[in-house]
């Protein structure tokens, strides 16, 4: 944020003018978009543990052989590693969403992940399925369609009072979906 403001201040100073007009509108839009991004990341991060746990549980329900003896989630240690990996993926997707750029996801999370999973014998189809379930959960949290156990409160970004733009919520949900899709394609 400081970079965008610094650039505007330096440009105004160089021209000997005040920041106004289109430059001020651009800064307002930047702040508004930043607040929506913060709200989206907050909605994901406050439920990260549930998102990851539900995703891994959903993956296991679809493939019960994973918890059978010899399965990749059979021991507590393997299950903990699976949950840890899910948390790492979700954390880097939220970093990418906050920055509006997938480079941190590519550089810090996905670089060599498929090869590591192959070396460890982790079934990438199951990992990709868990990420797909995480995607659905995260998008539901961003858009407010995360109804669980008869919960009637609609707690999407619009109801939190900070983001008033339904198109912006959908846009961020779509962007987050793209980051999850990037993870799935990287490990498949």
PDB file of C-alpha atoms in Angstrom:
ATOM      1  CA  UNK A   1       0.000   0.000   0.000  1.00  0.00           C
ATOM      2  CA  UNK A   2       2.738   2.419   0.833  1.00  0.00           C
ATOM      3  CA  UNK A   3       4.219   1.864  -2.580  1.00  0.00           C
ATOM      4  CA  UNK A   4       1.053   3.029  -4.367  1.00  0.00           C
ATOM      5  CA  UNK A   5       0.778   6.047  -2.085  1.00  0.00           C
ATOM      6  CA  UNK A   6       4.487   6.812  -2.358  1.00  0.00           C
ATOM      7  CA  UNK A   7       4.318   6.738  -6.150  1.00  0.00           C
ATOM      8  CA  UNK A   8       1.359   9.118  -6.167  1.00  0.00           C
ATOM      9  CA  UNK A   9       3.079  11.485  -3.724  1.00  0.00           C
ATOM     10  CA  UNK A  10       6.351  11.463  -5.663  1.00  0.00           C
ATOM     11  CA  UNK A  11       4.556  12.108  -8.969  1.00  0.00           C
ATOM     12  CA  UNK A  12       2.542  14.978  -7.447  1.00  0.00           C
ATOM     13  CA  UNK A  13       5.648  16.433  -5.855  1.00  0.00           C
ATOM     14  CA  UNK A  14       7.588  16.219  -9.115  1.00  0.00           C
ATOM     15  CA  UNK A  15       4.848  18.099 -10.946  1.00  0.00           C
ATOM     16  CA  UNK A  16       4.372  20.570  -8.099  1.00  0.00           C
ATOM     17  CA  UNK A  17       0.695  19.710  -7.688  1.00  0.00           C
ATOM     18  CA  UNK A  18      -1.628  18.186  -5.142  1.00  0.00           C
ATOM     19  CA  UNK A  19      -2.958  14.665  -5.368  1.00  0.00           C
ATOM     20  CA  UNK A  20      -6.446  15.015  -6.737  1.00  0.00           C
ATOM     21  CA  UNK A  21      -8.830  14.058  -9.497  1.00  0.00           C
ATOM     22  CA  UNK A  22      -8.070  10.765 -11.169  1.00  0.00           C
ATOM     23  CA  UNK A  23      -5.046  10.100  -8.974  1.00  0.00           C
ATOM     24  CA  UNK A  24      -7.138  10.441  -5.822  1.00  0.00           C
ATOM     25  CA  UNK A  25      -9.878   8.239  -7.288  1.00  0.00           C
ATOM     26  CA  UNK A  26      -7.292   5.577  -8.121  1.00  0.00           C
ATOM     27  CA  UNK A  27      -5.988   5.653  -4.547  1.00  0.00           C
ATOM     28  CA  UNK A  28      -9.537   5.371  -3.163  1.00  0.00           C
ATOM     29  CA  UNK A  29     -10.183   2.363  -5.398  1.00  0.00           C
ATOM     30  CA  UNK A  30      -6.914   0.827  -4.270  1.00  0.00           C
ATOM     31  CA  UNK A  31      -7.891   1.188  -0.605  1.00  0.00           C
ATOM     32  CA  UNK A  32     -11.421  -0.143  -1.227  1.00  0.00           C
ATOM     33  CA  UNK A  33     -10.043  -3.186  -3.038  1.00  0.00           C
ATOM     34  CA  UNK A  34      -7.508  -3.695  -0.263  1.00  0.00           C
ATOM     35  CA  UNK A  35     -10.229  -3.694   2.368  1.00  0.00           C
ATOM     36  CA  UNK A  36     -12.226  -6.293   0.426  1.00  0.00           C
ATOM     37  CA  UNK A  37      -9.125  -8.449   0.131  1.00  0.00           C
ATOM     38  CA  UNK A  38      -8.473  -8.140   3.855  1.00  0.00           C
ATOM     39  CA  UNK A  39     -12.067  -9.113   4.590  1.00  0.00           C
ATOM     40  CA  UNK A  40     -11.852 -12.134   2.269  1.00  0.00           C
ATOM     41  CA  UNK A  41      -8.602 -13.324   3.821  1.00  0.00           C
ATOM     42  CA  UNK A  42     -10.012 -12.769   7.306  1.00  0.00           C
ATOM     43  CA  UNK A  43     -13.086 -14.837   6.488  1.00  0.00           C
ATOM     44  CA  UNK A  44     -10.847 -17.681   5.303  1.00  0.00           C
ATOM     45  CA  UNK A  45      -8.247 -17.465   8.056  1.00  0.00           C
ATOM     46  CA  UNK A  46     -10.735 -17.372  10.927  1.00  0.00           C
ATOM     47  CA  UNK A  47     -12.104 -20.712   9.722  1.00  0.00           C
ATOM     48  CA  UNK A  48      -8.869 -22.178   8.347  1.00  0.00           C
ATOM     49  CA  UNK A  49      -8.763 -25.093  10.750  1.00  0.00           C
ATOM     50  CA  UNK A  50     -12.347 -26.082   9.925  1.00  0.00           C
ATOM     51  CA  UNK A  51     -11.787 -25.624   6.194  1.00  0.00           C
ATOM     52  CA  UNK A  52      -8.725 -27.878   6.193  1.00  0.00           C
ATOM     53  CA  UNK A  53     -10.220 -30.480   8.530  1.00  0.00           C
ATOM     54  CA  UNK A  54     -13.452 -30.669   6.547  1.00  0.00           C
ATOM     55  CA  UNK A  55     -11.510 -30.941   3.300  1.00  0.00           C
ATOM     56  CA  UNK A  56      -9.332 -33.800   4.517  1.00  0.00           C
ATOM     57  CA  UNK A  57     -12.347 -35.532   6.056  1.00  0.00           C
ATOM     58  CA  UNK A  58     -14.239 -35.180   2.783  1.00  0.00           C
ATOM     59  CA  UNK A  59     -11.316 -36.616   0.850  1.00  0.00           C
ATOM     60  CA  UNK A  60     -11.142 -39.576   3.255  1.00  0.00           C
ATOM     61  CA  UNK A  61     -14.910 -40.183   3.059  1.00  0.00           C
ATOM     62  CA  UNK A  62     -14.563 -40.456  -0.709  1.00  0.00           C
ATOM     63  CA  UNK A  63     -11.589 -42.821  -0.422  1.00  0.00           C
ATOM     64  CA  UNK A  64     -11.770 -44.811   2.809  1.00  0.00           C
ATOM     65  CA  UNK A  65      -8.706 -46.807   1.791  1.00  0.00           C
ATOM     66  CA  UNK A  66      -6.583 -43.855   2.848  1.00  0.00           C
ATOM     67  CA  UNK A  67      -7.224 -44.665   6.528  1.00  0.00           C
ATOM     68  CA  UNK A  68      -6.856 -48.431   6.122  1.00  0.00           C
ATOM     69  CA  UNK A  69      -3.561 -50.038   7.160  1.00  0.00           C
ATOM     70  CA  UNK A  70      -0.974 -49.001   4.581  1.00  0.00           C
ATOM     71  CA  UNK A  71      -3.046 -45.997   3.459  1.00  0.00           C
ATOM     72  CA  UNK A  72      -1.536 -42.546   3.278  1.00  0.00           C
ATOM     73  CA  UNK A  73      -3.610 -41.275   6.225  1.00  0.00           C
ATOM     74  CA  UNK A  74      -3.401 -44.478   8.283  1.00  0.00           C
ATOM     75  CA  UNK A  75      -1.237 -43.390  11.193  1.00  0.00           C
ATOM     76  CA  UNK A  76      -1.639 -40.258  13.284  1.00  0.00           C
ATOM     77  CA  UNK A  77       1.673 -39.004  11.935  1.00  0.00           C
ATOM     78  CA  UNK A  78       0.509 -39.313   8.335  1.00  0.00           C
ATOM     79  CA  UNK A  79      -2.841 -37.714   9.119  1.00  0.00           C
ATOM     80  CA  UNK A  80      -1.074 -34.827  10.846  1.00  0.00           C
ATOM     81  CA  UNK A  81       1.171 -34.380   7.792  1.00  0.00           C
ATOM     82  CA  UNK A  82      -1.892 -34.293   5.539  1.00  0.00           C
ATOM     83  CA  UNK A  83      -3.559 -31.651   7.711  1.00  0.00           C
ATOM     84  CA  UNK A  84      -0.322 -29.652   7.857  1.00  0.00           C
ATOM     85  CA  UNK A  85       0.011 -29.691   4.072  1.00  0.00           C
ATOM     86  CA  UNK A  86      -3.596 -28.539   3.714  1.00  0.00           C
ATOM     87  CA  UNK A  87      -2.972 -25.661   6.106  1.00  0.00           C
ATOM     88  CA  UNK A  88       0.134 -24.646   4.173  1.00  0.00           C
ATOM     89  CA  UNK A  89      -1.729 -24.646   0.856  1.00  0.00           C
ATOM     90  CA  UNK A  90      -4.608 -22.637   2.325  1.00  0.00           C
ATOM     91  CA  UNK A  91      -2.189 -20.150   3.897  1.00  0.00           C
ATOM     92  CA  UNK A  92      -0.390 -19.524   0.601  1.00  0.00           C
ATOM     93  CA  UNK A  93      -3.656 -19.232  -1.311  1.00  0.00           C
ATOM     94  CA  UNK A  94      -4.730 -16.565   1.181  1.00  0.00           C
ATOM     95  CA  UNK A  95      -1.366 -14.800   0.745  1.00  0.00           C
ATOM     96  CA  UNK A  96      -1.916 -14.801  -3.027  1.00  0.00           C
ATOM     97  CA  UNK A  97      -5.463 -13.492  -2.561  1.00  0.00           C
ATOM     98  CA  UNK A  98      -4.243 -10.707  -0.306  1.00  0.00           C
ATOM     99  CA  UNK A  99      -1.537  -9.698  -2.769  1.00  0.00           C
ATOM    100  CA  UNK A 100      -3.666 -10.249  -5.856  1.00  0.00           C
ATOM    101  CA  UNK A 101      -0.754 -12.177  -7.314  1.00  0.00           C
ATOM    102  CA  UNK A 102      -0.066 -15.924  -7.532  1.00  0.00           C
ATOM    103  CA  UNK A 103       3.723 -15.571  -7.592  1.00  0.00           C
ATOM    104  CA  UNK A 104       4.059 -16.156  -3.829  1.00  0.00           C
ATOM    105  CA  UNK A 105       1.994 -19.333  -4.227  1.00  0.00           C
ATOM    106  CA  UNK A 106       4.122 -20.516  -7.131  1.00  0.00           C
ATOM    107  CA  UNK A 107       7.469 -19.650  -5.570  1.00  0.00           C
ATOM    108  CA  UNK A 108       6.912 -20.666  -1.962  1.00  0.00           C
ATOM    109  CA  UNK A 109       4.371 -23.486  -2.071  1.00  0.00           C
ATOM    110  CA  UNK A 110       4.050 -25.180  -5.445  1.00  0.00           C
ATOM    111  CA  UNK A 111       7.641 -25.198  -6.643  1.00  0.00           C
ATOM    112  CA  UNK A 112       8.591 -28.903  -6.460  1.00  0.00           C
ATOM    113  CA  UNK A 113       5.460 -29.984  -4.556  1.00  0.00           C
ATOM    114  CA  UNK A 114       4.393 -32.582  -7.129  1.00  0.00           C
ATOM    115  CA  UNK A 115       7.861 -34.094  -7.164  1.00  0.00           C
ATOM    116  CA  UNK A 116       7.945 -34.183  -3.354  1.00  0.00           C
ATOM    117  CA  UNK A 117       4.566 -35.916  -3.237  1.00  0.00           C
ATOM    118  CA  UNK A 118       5.739 -38.431  -5.853  1.00  0.00           C
ATOM    119  CA  UNK A 119       8.913 -39.153  -3.855  1.00  0.00           C
ATOM    120  CA  UNK A 120       6.881 -39.673  -0.670  1.00  0.00           C
ATOM    121  CA  UNK A 121       4.243 -41.802  -2.383  1.00  0.00           C
ATOM    122  CA  UNK A 122       1.441 -39.349  -1.674  1.00  0.00           C
ATOM    123  CA  UNK A 123      -1.486 -39.974  -4.042  1.00  0.00           C
ATOM    124  CA  UNK A 124      -1.787 -36.688  -5.907  1.00  0.00           C
ATOM    125  CA  UNK A 125      -5.377 -37.426  -6.933  1.00  0.00           C
ATOM    126  CA  UNK A 126      -6.423 -37.471  -3.280  1.00  0.00           C
ATOM    127  CA  UNK A 127      -4.412 -34.341  -2.512  1.00  0.00           C
ATOM    128  CA  UNK A 128      -5.993 -32.581  -5.487  1.00  0.00           C
ATOM    129  CA  UNK A 129      -9.447 -33.638  -4.276  1.00  0.00           C
ATOM    130  CA  UNK A 130      -8.769 -32.190  -0.807  1.00  0.00           C
ATOM    131  CA  UNK A 131      -7.703 -28.907  -2.430  1.00  0.00           C
ATOM    132  CA  UNK A 132     -10.888 -28.892  -4.532  1.00  0.00           C
ATOM    133  CA  UNK A 133     -12.959 -29.287  -1.368  1.00  0.00           C
ATOM    134  CA  UNK A 134     -10.931 -26.497   0.269  1.00  0.00           C
ATOM    135  CA  UNK A 135     -11.723 -24.328  -2.738  1.00  0.00           C
ATOM    136  CA  UNK A 136     -15.459 -24.861  -2.297  1.00  0.00           C
ATOM    137  CA  UNK A 137     -15.233 -24.095   1.437  1.00  0.00           C
ATOM    138  CA  UNK A 138     -13.124 -20.958   0.971  1.00  0.00           C
ATOM    139  CA  UNK A 139     -15.380 -19.615  -1.782  1.00  0.00           C
ATOM    140  CA  UNK A 140     -18.383 -20.232   0.451  1.00  0.00           C
ATOM    141  CA  UNK A 141     -16.735 -18.223   3.224  1.00  0.00           C
ATOM    142  CA  UNK A 142     -15.951 -15.337   0.887  1.00  0.00           C
ATOM    143  CA  UNK A 143     -19.453 -15.213  -0.613  1.00  0.00           C
ATOM    144  CA  UNK A 144     -21.303 -16.024   2.605  1.00  0.00           C
ATOM    145  CA  UNK A 145     -22.886 -19.254   1.438  1.00  0.00           C
ATOM    146  CA  UNK A 146     -21.174 -21.251   4.177  1.00  0.00           C
ATOM    147  CA  UNK A 147     -24.291 -22.469   5.938  1.00  0.00           C
ATOM    148  CA  UNK A 148     -23.522 -25.166   8.493  1.00  0.00           C
ATOM    149  CA  UNK A 149     -25.668 -26.957  11.048  1.00  0.00           C
ATOM    150  CA  UNK A 150     -28.757 -24.804  10.552  1.00  0.00           C
ATOM    151  CA  UNK A 151     -26.838 -21.533  10.823  1.00  0.00           C
ATOM    152  CA  UNK A 152     -29.114 -18.810   9.488  1.00  0.00           C
ATOM    153  CA  UNK A 153     -26.662 -15.932   9.834  1.00  0.00           C
ATOM    154  CA  UNK A 154     -25.307 -14.816   6.495  1.00  0.00           C
ATOM    155  CA  UNK A 155     -21.801 -13.703   7.364  1.00  0.00           C
ATOM    156  CA  UNK A 156     -20.350 -12.852   3.985  1.00  0.00           C
ATOM    157  CA  UNK A 157     -18.271  -9.767   3.309  1.00  0.00           C
ATOM    158  CA  UNK A 158     -21.362  -7.674   2.606  1.00  0.00           C
ATOM    159  CA  UNK A 159     -22.824  -8.420   6.024  1.00  0.00           C
ATOM    160  CA  UNK A 160     -19.577  -7.588   7.795  1.00  0.00           C
ATOM    161  CA  UNK A 161     -20.188  -3.975   6.901  1.00  0.00           C
ATOM    162  CA  UNK A 162     -16.853  -3.282   5.257  1.00  0.00           C
ATOM    163  CA  UNK A 163     -17.449  -4.367   1.682  1.00  0.00           C
ATOM    164  CA  UNK A 164     -20.575  -3.070   0.004  1.00  0.00           C
ATOM    165  CA  UNK A 165     -19.977  -4.461  -3.467  1.00  0.00           C
ATOM    166  CA  UNK A 166     -21.495  -7.890  -4.253  1.00  0.00           C
ATOM    167  CA  UNK A 167     -19.620  -7.976  -7.548  1.00  0.00           C
ATOM    168  CA  UNK A 168     -16.394  -7.419  -5.636  1.00  0.00           C
ATOM    169  CA  UNK A 169     -17.117 -10.413  -3.403  1.00  0.00           C
ATOM    170  CA  UNK A 170     -17.831 -12.565  -6.437  1.00  0.00           C
ATOM    171  CA  UNK A 171     -14.716 -11.254  -8.117  1.00  0.00           C
ATOM    172  CA  UNK A 172     -12.567 -12.164  -5.110  1.00  0.00           C
ATOM    173  CA  UNK A 173     -14.251 -15.568  -4.865  1.00  0.00           C
ATOM    174  CA  UNK A 174     -13.448 -16.160  -8.521  1.00  0.00           C
ATOM    175  CA  UNK A 175      -9.867 -15.041  -7.983  1.00  0.00           C
ATOM    176  CA  UNK A 176      -9.488 -17.396  -5.001  1.00  0.00           C
ATOM    177  CA  UNK A 177     -10.939 -20.226  -7.122  1.00  0.00           C
ATOM    178  CA  UNK A 178      -8.257 -19.571  -9.687  1.00  0.00           C
ATOM    179  CA  UNK A 179      -5.529 -19.879  -7.058  1.00  0.00           C
ATOM    180  CA  UNK A 180      -6.950 -23.202  -5.868  1.00  0.00           C
ATOM    181  CA  UNK A 181      -7.163 -24.375  -9.480  1.00  0.00           C
ATOM    182  CA  UNK A 182      -3.486 -23.467  -9.866  1.00  0.00           C
ATOM    183  CA  UNK A 183      -2.658 -25.718  -6.902  1.00  0.00           C
ATOM    184  CA  UNK A 184      -4.730 -28.596  -8.295  1.00  0.00           C
ATOM    185  CA  UNK A 185      -3.098 -28.373 -11.715  1.00  0.00           C
ATOM    186  CA  UNK A 186       0.371 -28.144 -10.132  1.00  0.00           C
ATOM    187  CA  UNK A 187      -0.034 -31.379  -8.176  1.00  0.00           C
ATOM    188  CA  UNK A 188      -2.073 -33.352 -10.710  1.00  0.00           C
TER     189      UNK A 188
END
